[in-house]
């Protein structure tokens, strides 16, 4: 970071709310995109286009650390952002991120090696949208010139309202319902006024905003009513614990889960419908464990990692890994080792 960039970042609020501001405007044109890339690089990689270093790039961000939560307001020109599988497997960022787009939005959203399917149609022009991301999963997207307000939340807070927070990854929500409009309106108002709030008021407002955006996704997924949500959360936790305990077993299947837990088949189907089914959920967890092991244990054979993750053969594992992430396990390991180095 240059001296001018570092000078732009300084605490502006009393203890309880830490505020920093960053703007690339003072940078030379050929350094503007690179300065922004360095700024956001602790969370996402900003991928340069061919002419990114030759043309002006406008971007600025205000970050507020408030009572253990983070809220940001960002304006930027169009860019491509990526959090790769190698990145996920080698860093410690694990927050859930909710982007409230007041202006602009994203397209070409890829949460594995292909665009996410089953998304709702685009929102009407001028309608705010909310994008949910799990930083424990890879993502790539093109973000258009935008004004976006973002909540960074720990998984425990998200799970209070959404029983399966990992399933939020890559989901979008057009703010066309009363609850979604309320969530977006609160985030937009918060960005306008947080700078003049007392620490206690800011903490309350950020936490309220976080609960509103997660609740809006919960409403979309059908988690309505405290009793219903609690029952569904309890059943999901039961299934998740069973799957994680037996993930290494090749005979772990949706049928074996049904038999072991004696749950109604329709209930189990609905519980994992947003994951593409329980079978898809199990396969995703196995692949994620295998990716972590490939990065953490470079001297363990790929075949052994495949078996320890519950795959029946190395060839089945390689096909599933390439289909999900667009890269062979050996090539992924090489990327992870290069990043660690």
C-alpha positions as a Markdown table, in Angstrom:
| # | Residue | x | y | z |
|---|---|---|---|---|
| 1 | Unk | 0.0 | 0.0 | 0.0 |
| 2 | Unk | 1.4 | 3.4 | -0.9 |
| 3 | Unk | 1.9 | 6.3 | 1.6 |
| 4 | Unk | -1.1 | 8.1 | 0.3 |
| 5 | Unk | -3.3 | 5.1 | 0.6 |
| 6 | Unk | -2.1 | 4.4 | 4.1 |
| 7 | Unk | -2.7 | 8.0 | 5.2 |
| 8 | Unk | -6.3 | 7.7 | 4.0 |
| 9 | Unk | -7.0 | 4.9 | 6.5 |
| 10 | Unk | -7.3 | 6.1 | 10.1 |
| 11 | Unk | -9.6 | 5.7 | 13.1 |
| 12 | Unk | -12.4 | 8.3 | 13.0 |
| 13 | Unk | -14.7 | 7.1 | 15.8 |
| 14 | Unk | -14.5 | 6.6 | 19.6 |
| 15 | Unk | -13.8 | 3.0 | 21.0 |
| 16 | Unk | -16.6 | 0.6 | 20.1 |
| 17 | Unk | -16.7 | 1.6 | 16.4 |
| 18 | Unk | -13.6 | 1.5 | 14.3 |
| 19 | Unk | -13.9 | 3.2 | 11.0 |
| 20 | Unk | -11.5 | 3.2 | 8.1 |
| 21 | Unk | -11.8 | 4.9 | 4.6 |
| 22 | Unk | -9.9 | 3.9 | 1.5 |
| 23 | Unk | -10.0 | 5.5 | -2.0 |
| 24 | Unk | -7.9 | 4.9 | -5.0 |
| 25 | Unk | -8.4 | 8.4 | -6.4 |
| 26 | Unk | -5.1 | 9.7 | -5.2 |
| 27 | Unk | -3.2 | 6.9 | -6.9 |
| 28 | Unk | -1.6 | 7.2 | -10.4 |
| 29 | Unk | -3.9 | 5.8 | -13.1 |
| 30 | Unk | -1.6 | 2.8 | -13.6 |
| 31 | Unk | -1.8 | 2.0 | -9.9 |
| 32 | Unk | -5.5 | 2.5 | -9.2 |
| 33 | Unk | -6.6 | -1.0 | -10.0 |
| 34 | Unk | -3.6 | -2.6 | -8.3 |
| 35 | Unk | -4.2 | -0.5 | -5.1 |
| 36 | Unk | -7.8 | -1.8 | -5.0 |
| 37 | Unk | -6.6 | -5.3 | -5.7 |
| 38 | Unk | -4.3 | -5.1 | -2.7 |
| 39 | Unk | -7.1 | -3.6 | -0.5 |
| 40 | Unk | -9.6 | -6.4 | -1.1 |
| 41 | Unk | -7.0 | -9.1 | -1.5 |
| 42 | Unk | -7.4 | -10.4 | 2.1 |
| 43 | Unk | -10.9 | -11.6 | 1.2 |
| 44 | Unk | -11.2 | -11.9 | -2.6 |
| 45 | Unk | -8.9 | -11.8 | -5.6 |
| 46 | Unk | -9.7 | -8.9 | -8.1 |
| 47 | Unk | -8.8 | -10.2 | -11.5 |
| 48 | Unk | -7.4 | -7.6 | -13.9 |
| 49 | Unk | -8.7 | -7.3 | -17.5 |
| 50 | Unk | -6.2 | -6.7 | -20.3 |
| 51 | Unk | -6.6 | -2.9 | -20.1 |
| 52 | Unk | -7.1 | -2.7 | -16.3 |
| 53 | Unk | -3.8 | -1.0 | -15.8 |
| 54 | Unk | -4.2 | 1.5 | -18.7 |
| 55 | Unk | -7.4 | 3.1 | -17.8 |
| 56 | Unk | -8.7 | 4.9 | -14.7 |
| 57 | Unk | -10.3 | 2.8 | -12.1 |
| 58 | Unk | -12.7 | 4.3 | -9.5 |
| 59 | Unk | -13.2 | 2.5 | -6.1 |
| 60 | Unk | -13.7 | 3.5 | -2.5 |
| 61 | Unk | -14.8 | 1.7 | 0.7 |
| 62 | Unk | -15.7 | 2.7 | 4.2 |
| 63 | Unk | -15.4 | -0.1 | 6.8 |
| 64 | Unk | -16.9 | -0.2 | 10.2 |
| 65 | Unk | -15.9 | -2.8 | 12.8 |
| 66 | Unk | -18.8 | -2.8 | 15.3 |
| 67 | Unk | -19.2 | -5.1 | 18.3 |
| 68 | Unk | -17.5 | -8.1 | 16.6 |
| 69 | Unk | -19.4 | -7.5 | 13.3 |
| 70 | Unk | -18.2 | -5.7 | 10.1 |
| 71 | Unk | -20.3 | -3.4 | 7.9 |
| 72 | Unk | -18.9 | -1.8 | 4.8 |
| 73 | Unk | -20.1 | 0.7 | 2.1 |
| 74 | Unk | -18.3 | 0.3 | -1.2 |
| 75 | Unk | -18.4 | 2.0 | -4.6 |
| 76 | Unk | -16.4 | 0.6 | -7.5 |
| 77 | Unk | -16.2 | 0.2 | -11.2 |
| 78 | Unk | -16.9 | -3.1 | -12.9 |
| 79 | Unk | -14.5 | -5.9 | -12.0 |
| 80 | Unk | -14.2 | -9.7 | -11.8 |
| 81 | Unk | -13.8 | -11.1 | -8.2 |
| 82 | Unk | -12.8 | -14.6 | -7.4 |
| 83 | Unk | -12.3 | -16.7 | -4.2 |
| 84 | Unk | -10.7 | -19.8 | -5.5 |
| 85 | Unk | -10.8 | -23.3 | -3.9 |
| 86 | Unk | -7.0 | -23.0 | -3.4 |
| 87 | Unk | -7.6 | -19.7 | -1.6 |
| 88 | Unk | -10.3 | -21.2 | 0.6 |
| 89 | Unk | -8.1 | -24.1 | 1.5 |
| 90 | Unk | -5.1 | -22.0 | 2.6 |
| 91 | Unk | -6.6 | -19.0 | 4.4 |
| 92 | Unk | -8.7 | -18.5 | 7.5 |
| 93 | Unk | -11.5 | -16.3 | 6.3 |
| 94 | Unk | -14.8 | -18.0 | 7.2 |
| 95 | Unk | -17.4 | -15.3 | 7.5 |
| 96 | Unk | -20.8 | -15.2 | 5.7 |
| 97 | Unk | -21.1 | -12.1 | 3.6 |
| 98 | Unk | -24.3 | -10.4 | 2.5 |
| 99 | Unk | -24.0 | -7.8 | -0.2 |
| 100 | Unk | -27.0 | -5.4 | -0.4 |
| 101 | Unk | -26.7 | -3.7 | -3.9 |
| 102 | Unk | -28.2 | -0.3 | -3.9 |
| 103 | Unk | -26.9 | 0.2 | -7.4 |
| 104 | Unk | -25.5 | -2.3 | -9.8 |
| 105 | Unk | -25.2 | -6.1 | -9.2 |
| 106 | Unk | -23.4 | -9.2 | -10.3 |
| 107 | Unk | -23.7 | -11.7 | -13.2 |
| 108 | Unk | -21.7 | -14.7 | -14.4 |
| 109 | Unk | -21.9 | -16.0 | -10.8 |
| 110 | Unk | -20.1 | -19.3 | -10.4 |
| 111 | Unk | -20.0 | -21.2 | -7.2 |
| 112 | Unk | -18.3 | -24.2 | -8.6 |
| 113 | Unk | -17.2 | -24.6 | -12.2 |
| 114 | Unk | -20.4 | -23.6 | -13.8 |
| 115 | Unk | -23.1 | -20.8 | -13.2 |
| 116 | Unk | -25.5 | -21.4 | -10.4 |
| 117 | Unk | -28.7 | -23.0 | -11.6 |
| 118 | Unk | -32.2 | -22.3 | -10.5 |
| 119 | Unk | -31.8 | -18.6 | -9.7 |
| 120 | Unk | -34.9 | -16.4 | -9.8 |
| 121 | Unk | -35.3 | -14.0 | -12.8 |
| 122 | Unk | -33.5 | -10.7 | -12.7 |
| 123 | Unk | -35.0 | -8.0 | -10.5 |
| 124 | Unk | -36.6 | -5.0 | -12.2 |
| 125 | Unk | -34.2 | -2.2 | -13.0 |
| 126 | Unk | -33.6 | -0.1 | -9.9 |
| 127 | Unk | -34.7 | -2.8 | -7.5 |
| 128 | Unk | -32.1 | -3.5 | -4.8 |
| 129 | Unk | -30.8 | -7.1 | -4.6 |
| 130 | Unk | -29.0 | -9.1 | -1.9 |
| 131 | Unk | -26.3 | -11.6 | -2.6 |
| 132 | Unk | -25.2 | -14.2 | 0.1 |
| 133 | Unk | -21.8 | -15.8 | 0.1 |
| 134 | Unk | -20.1 | -18.3 | 2.3 |
| 135 | Unk | -16.4 | -17.5 | 2.4 |
| 136 | Unk | -15.7 | -21.2 | 3.1 |
| 137 | Unk | -16.7 | -22.0 | -0.5 |
| 138 | Unk | -15.2 | -20.9 | -3.8 |
| 139 | Unk | -16.9 | -18.3 | -5.9 |
| 140 | Unk | -16.3 | -16.2 | -9.1 |
| 141 | Unk | -18.4 | -13.3 | -10.3 |
| 142 | Unk | -18.4 | -10.2 | -12.4 |
| 143 | Unk | -19.6 | -7.2 | -10.3 |
| 144 | Unk | -20.8 | -4.3 | -12.3 |
| 145 | Unk | -20.2 | -0.7 | -11.4 |
| 146 | Unk | -22.0 | -0.6 | -8.1 |
| 147 | Unk | -22.8 | 0.9 | -4.7 |
| 148 | Unk | -23.0 | -2.0 | -2.3 |
| 149 | Unk | -23.5 | -2.3 | 1.5 |
| 150 | Unk | -22.1 | -5.5 | 3.0 |
| 151 | Unk | -22.5 | -7.3 | 6.3 |
| 152 | Unk | -19.7 | -9.8 | 7.4 |
| 153 | Unk | -21.2 | -12.2 | 9.9 |
| 154 | Unk | -20.0 | -15.3 | 11.8 |
| 155 | Unk | -21.7 | -18.6 | 11.0 |
| 156 | Unk | -23.2 | -18.9 | 14.5 |
| 157 | Unk | -25.2 | -15.7 | 14.0 |
| 158 | Unk | -26.5 | -16.8 | 10.6 |
| 159 | Unk | -27.5 | -20.2 | 11.9 |
| 160 | Unk | -29.7 | -18.6 | 14.5 |
| 161 | Unk | -32.1 | -17.9 | 11.7 |
| 162 | Unk | -31.0 | -20.1 | 8.8 |
| 163 | Unk | -30.5 | -23.7 | 9.9 |
| 164 | Unk | -28.2 | -24.6 | 7.0 |
| 165 | Unk | -26.1 | -21.4 | 6.4 |
| 166 | Unk | -23.8 | -23.1 | 3.9 |
| 167 | Unk | -26.7 | -23.5 | 1.5 |
| 168 | Unk | -26.9 | -19.7 | 1.3 |
| 169 | Unk | -23.8 | -19.6 | -0.8 |
| 170 | Unk | -24.5 | -17.9 | -4.2 |
| 171 | Unk | -28.2 | -17.2 | -3.5 |
| 172 | Unk | -29.7 | -13.9 | -4.6 |
| 173 | Unk | -32.7 | -12.2 | -3.4 |
| 174 | Unk | -34.6 | -9.5 | -5.3 |
| 175 | Unk | -36.0 | -6.9 | -2.8 |
| 176 | Unk | -39.6 | -7.2 | -4.0 |
| 177 | Unk | -41.2 | -8.5 | -0.8 |
| 178 | Unk | -41.9 | -6.4 | 2.3 |
| 179 | Unk | -39.3 | -8.2 | 4.4 |
| 180 | Unk | -36.5 | -8.0 | 1.7 |
| 181 | Unk | -37.4 | -4.3 | 1.1 |
| 182 | Unk | -37.1 | -3.7 | 4.8 |
| 183 | Unk | -33.7 | -5.4 | 5.0 |
| 184 | Unk | -32.4 | -3.4 | 2.0 |
| 185 | Unk | -33.8 | -0.1 | 3.3 |
| 186 | Unk | -32.2 | -0.6 | 6.7 |
| 187 | Unk | -28.8 | -1.3 | 5.1 |
| 188 | Unk | -29.0 | 1.7 | 2.9 |
| 189 | Unk | -30.1 | 4.0 | 5.8 |
| 190 | Unk | -27.3 | 2.5 | 8.0 |
| 191 | Unk | -24.7 | 3.4 | 5.4 |
| 192 | Unk | -26.0 | 7.0 | 5.4 |
| 193 | Unk | -26.1 | 7.5 | 9.2 |
| 194 | Unk | -23.6 | 5.1 | 10.9 |
| 195 | Unk | -20.9 | 7.8 | 10.9 |
| 196 | Unk | -22.9 | 9.9 | 13.3 |
| 197 | Unk | -24.2 | 7.1 | 15.6 |
| 198 | Unk | -23.0 | 6.5 | 19.1 |
| 199 | Unk | -21.1 | 3.1 | 19.5 |
| 200 | Unk | -24.1 | 1.5 | 21.3 |
| 201 | Unk | -26.6 | 2.7 | 18.6 |
| 202 | Unk | -24.3 | 1.6 | 15.8 |
| 203 | Unk | -23.9 | -1.9 | 17.3 |
| 204 | Unk | -27.6 | -2.3 | 17.7 |
| 205 | Unk | -28.2 | -1.0 | 14.1 |
| 206 | Unk | -25.6 | -3.3 | 12.5 |
| 207 | Unk | -26.9 | -6.4 | 14.4 |
| 208 | Unk | -30.5 | -5.5 | 13.5 |
| 209 | Unk | -29.5 | -5.2 | 9.8 |
| 210 | Unk | -27.7 | -8.5 | 9.9 |
| 211 | Unk | -30.8 | -10.2 | 11.4 |
| 212 | Unk | -33.0 | -8.6 | 8.8 |
| 213 | Unk | -31.0 | -9.8 | 5.8 |
| 214 | Unk | -30.7 | -13.3 | 7.1 |
| 215 | Unk | -34.4 | -13.4 | 7.9 |
| 216 | Unk | -35.2 | -12.3 | 4.4 |
| 217 | Unk | -33.4 | -15.4 | 3.0 |
| 218 | Unk | -35.0 | -17.5 | 5.7 |
| 219 | Unk | -38.4 | -16.3 | 4.5 |
| 220 | Unk | -37.4 | -17.1 | 0.9 |
| 221 | Unk | -36.5 | -20.6 | 1.9 |
| 222 | Unk | -39.7 | -21.2 | 3.9 |
| 223 | Unk | -38.3 | -20.9 | 7.5 |
| 224 | Unk | -41.3 | -19.2 | 8.9 |
| 225 | Unk | -42.5 | -19.3 | 12.5 |
| 226 | Unk | -40.2 | -19.9 | 15.5 |
| 227 | Unk | -41.5 | -23.3 | 16.3 |
| 228 | Unk | -41.2 | -24.5 | 12.7 |
| 229 | Unk | -37.8 | -23.1 | 12.3 |
| 230 | Unk | -36.6 | -24.6 | 15.6 |
| 231 | Unk | -37.9 | -28.1 | 14.6 |
| 232 | Unk | -36.3 | -27.9 | 11.2 |
| 233 | Unk | -33.0 | -26.7 | 12.7 |
| 234 | Unk | -33.0 | -29.6 | 15.1 |
| 235 | Unk | -33.7 | -32.1 | 12.4 |
| 236 | Unk | -31.0 | -30.6 | 10.2 |
| 237 | Unk | -28.5 | -30.6 | 13.0 |
| 238 | Unk | -29.2 | -34.3 | 13.6 |
| 239 | Unk | -28.7 | -35.2 | 9.9 |
| 240 | Unk | -25.6 | -33.0 | 9.6 |
| 241 | Unk | -23.9 | -34.6 | 12.7 |
| 242 | Unk | -24.7 | -38.1 | 11.3 |
| 243 | Unk | -23.3 | -37.2 | 7.9 |
| 244 | Unk | -20.1 | -35.6 | 9.3 |
| 245 | Unk | -19.5 | -38.6 | 11.6 |
| 246 | Unk | -19.8 | -41.1 | 8.8 |
| 247 | Unk | -18.5 | -39.0 | 5.9 |
| 248 | Unk | -15.4 | -41.3 | 5.5 |
| 249 | Unk | -17.6 | -44.4 | 4.9 |
| 250 | Unk | -18.2 | -45.2 | 1.3 |
| 251 | Unk | -21.6 | -46.7 | 2.2 |
| 252 | Unk | -22.9 | -43.3 | 3.5 |
| 253 | Unk | -25.9 | -42.5 | 1.2 |
| 254 | Unk | -29.3 | -40.8 | 1.5 |
| 255 | Unk | -30.8 | -44.3 | 1.9 |
| 256 | Unk | -28.4 | -45.1 | 4.8 |
| 257 | Unk | -29.3 | -41.8 | 6.5 |
| 258 | Unk | -33.0 | -42.5 | 6.2 |
| 259 | Unk | -32.5 | -45.9 | 7.7 |
| 260 | Unk | -30.3 | -44.7 | 10.5 |
| 261 | Unk | -32.4 | -41.7 | 11.6 |
| 262 | Unk | -35.9 | -42.9 | 10.7 |
| 263 | Unk | -36.9 | -39.6 | 9.2 |
| 264 | Unk | -39.8 | -39.2 | 6.7 |
| 265 | Unk | -38.4 | -39.3 | 3.1 |
| 266 | Unk | -40.4 | -36.1 | 2.1 |
| 267 | Unk | -39.0 | -34.2 | 5.1 |
| 268 | Unk | -35.4 | -35.2 | 4.3 |
| 269 | Unk | -35.9 | -34.2 | 0.6 |
| 270 | Unk | -37.3 | -30.8 | 1.5 |
| 271 | Unk | -34.6 | -30.2 | 4.0 |
| 272 | Unk | -31.8 | -30.5 | 1.4 |
| 273 | Unk | -33.7 | -29.4 | -1.7 |
| 274 | Unk | -31.8 | -26.2 | -1.9 |
| 275 | Unk | -28.5 | -28.2 | -1.9 |
| 276 | Unk | -29.7 | -30.3 | -4.9 |
| 277 | Unk | -30.6 | -33.2 | -2.5 |
| 278 | Unk | -28.9 | -35.0 | 0.3 |
| 279 | Unk | -26.7 | -37.0 | -2.1 |
| 280 | Unk | -25.3 | -33.7 | -3.5 |
| 281 | Unk | -24.8 | -32.3 | 0.0 |
| 282 | Unk | -22.8 | -35.4 | 1.0 |
| 283 | Unk | -20.7 | -35.2 | -2.2 |
| 284 | Unk | -20.0 | -31.5 | -1.6 |
| 285 | Unk | -18.8 | -32.1 | 1.9 |
| 286 | Unk | -16.6 | -34.9 | 0.8 |
| 287 | Unk | -15.0 | -32.8 | -2.0 |
| 288 | Unk | -14.5 | -29.9 | 0.5 |
| 289 | Unk | -12.8 | -32.2 | 3.0 |
| 290 | Unk | -10.6 | -33.7 | 0.2 |
| 291 | Unk | -9.6 | -30.2 | -1.0 |
| 292 | Unk | -8.6 | -29.2 | 2.5 |
| 293 | Unk | -6.6 | -32.4 | 2.8 |
| 294 | Unk | -4.9 | -31.9 | -0.5 |
| 295 | Unk | -3.6 | -28.5 | 0.6 |
| 296 | Unk | -2.7 | -29.5 | 4.2 |
| 297 | Unk | -1.0 | -32.8 | 3.5 |
| 298 | Unk | 1.0 | -32.5 | 0.3 |
| 299 | Unk | 2.9 | -35.8 | 0.8 |
| 300 | Unk | -0.3 | -37.9 | 1.2 |
| 301 | Unk | -1.2 | -39.8 | -2.0 |
| 302 | Unk | -4.3 | -38.5 | -3.8 |
| 303 | Unk | -5.7 | -42.1 | -3.7 |
| 304 | Unk | -5.5 | -42.1 | 0.1 |
| 305 | Unk | -7.2 | -38.8 | 0.4 |
| 306 | Unk | -10.0 | -40.0 | -1.9 |
| 307 | Unk | -10.6 | -43.0 | 0.3 |
| 308 | Unk | -10.5 | -41.0 | 3.5 |
| 309 | Unk | -13.1 | -38.7 | 2.2 |
| 310 | Unk | -15.5 | -41.6 | 1.5 |
| 311 | Unk | -15.0 | -42.0 | -2.3 |
| 312 | Unk | -15.1 | -45.6 | -3.6 |
| 313 | Unk | -12.2 | -45.1 | -6.0 |
| 314 | Unk | -9.6 | -42.6 | -7.0 |
| 315 | Unk | -11.1 | -42.4 | -10.5 |
| 316 | Unk | -14.6 | -41.6 | -9.1 |
| 317 | Unk | -13.0 | -38.9 | -6.9 |
| 318 | Unk | -11.0 | -37.3 | -9.7 |
| 319 | Unk | -14.1 | -37.1 | -12.0 |
| 320 | Unk | -16.2 | -35.6 | -9.2 |
| 321 | Unk | -13.5 | -33.1 | -8.2 |
| 322 | Unk | -13.0 | -32.0 | -11.8 |
| 323 | Unk | -16.7 | -31.7 | -12.5 |
| 324 | Unk | -17.3 | -29.6 | -9.3 |
| 325 | Unk | -14.2 | -27.4 | -9.5 |
| 326 | Unk | -13.0 | -27.5 | -13.1 |
| 327 | Unk | -9.5 | -28.7 | -12.1 |
| 328 | Unk | -7.8 | -32.0 | -11.4 |
| 329 | Unk | -6.9 | -32.8 | -7.8 |
| 330 | Unk | -3.2 | -32.9 | -8.6 |
| 331 | Unk | -3.4 | -29.5 | -10.3 |
| 332 | Unk | -5.4 | -28.1 | -7.4 |
| 333 | Unk | -2.7 | -29.3 | -5.0 |
| 334 | Unk | 0.0 | -27.6 | -7.0 |
| 335 | Unk | -2.0 | -24.3 | -6.9 |
| 336 | Unk | -2.5 | -24.6 | -3.2 |
| 337 | Unk | 1.2 | -25.2 | -2.6 |
| 338 | Unk | 2.2 | -22.3 | -4.8 |
| 339 | Unk | -0.2 | -20.0 | -2.8 |
| 340 | Unk | 1.3 | -21.2 | 0.5 |
| 341 | Unk | 4.8 | -20.6 | -0.8 |
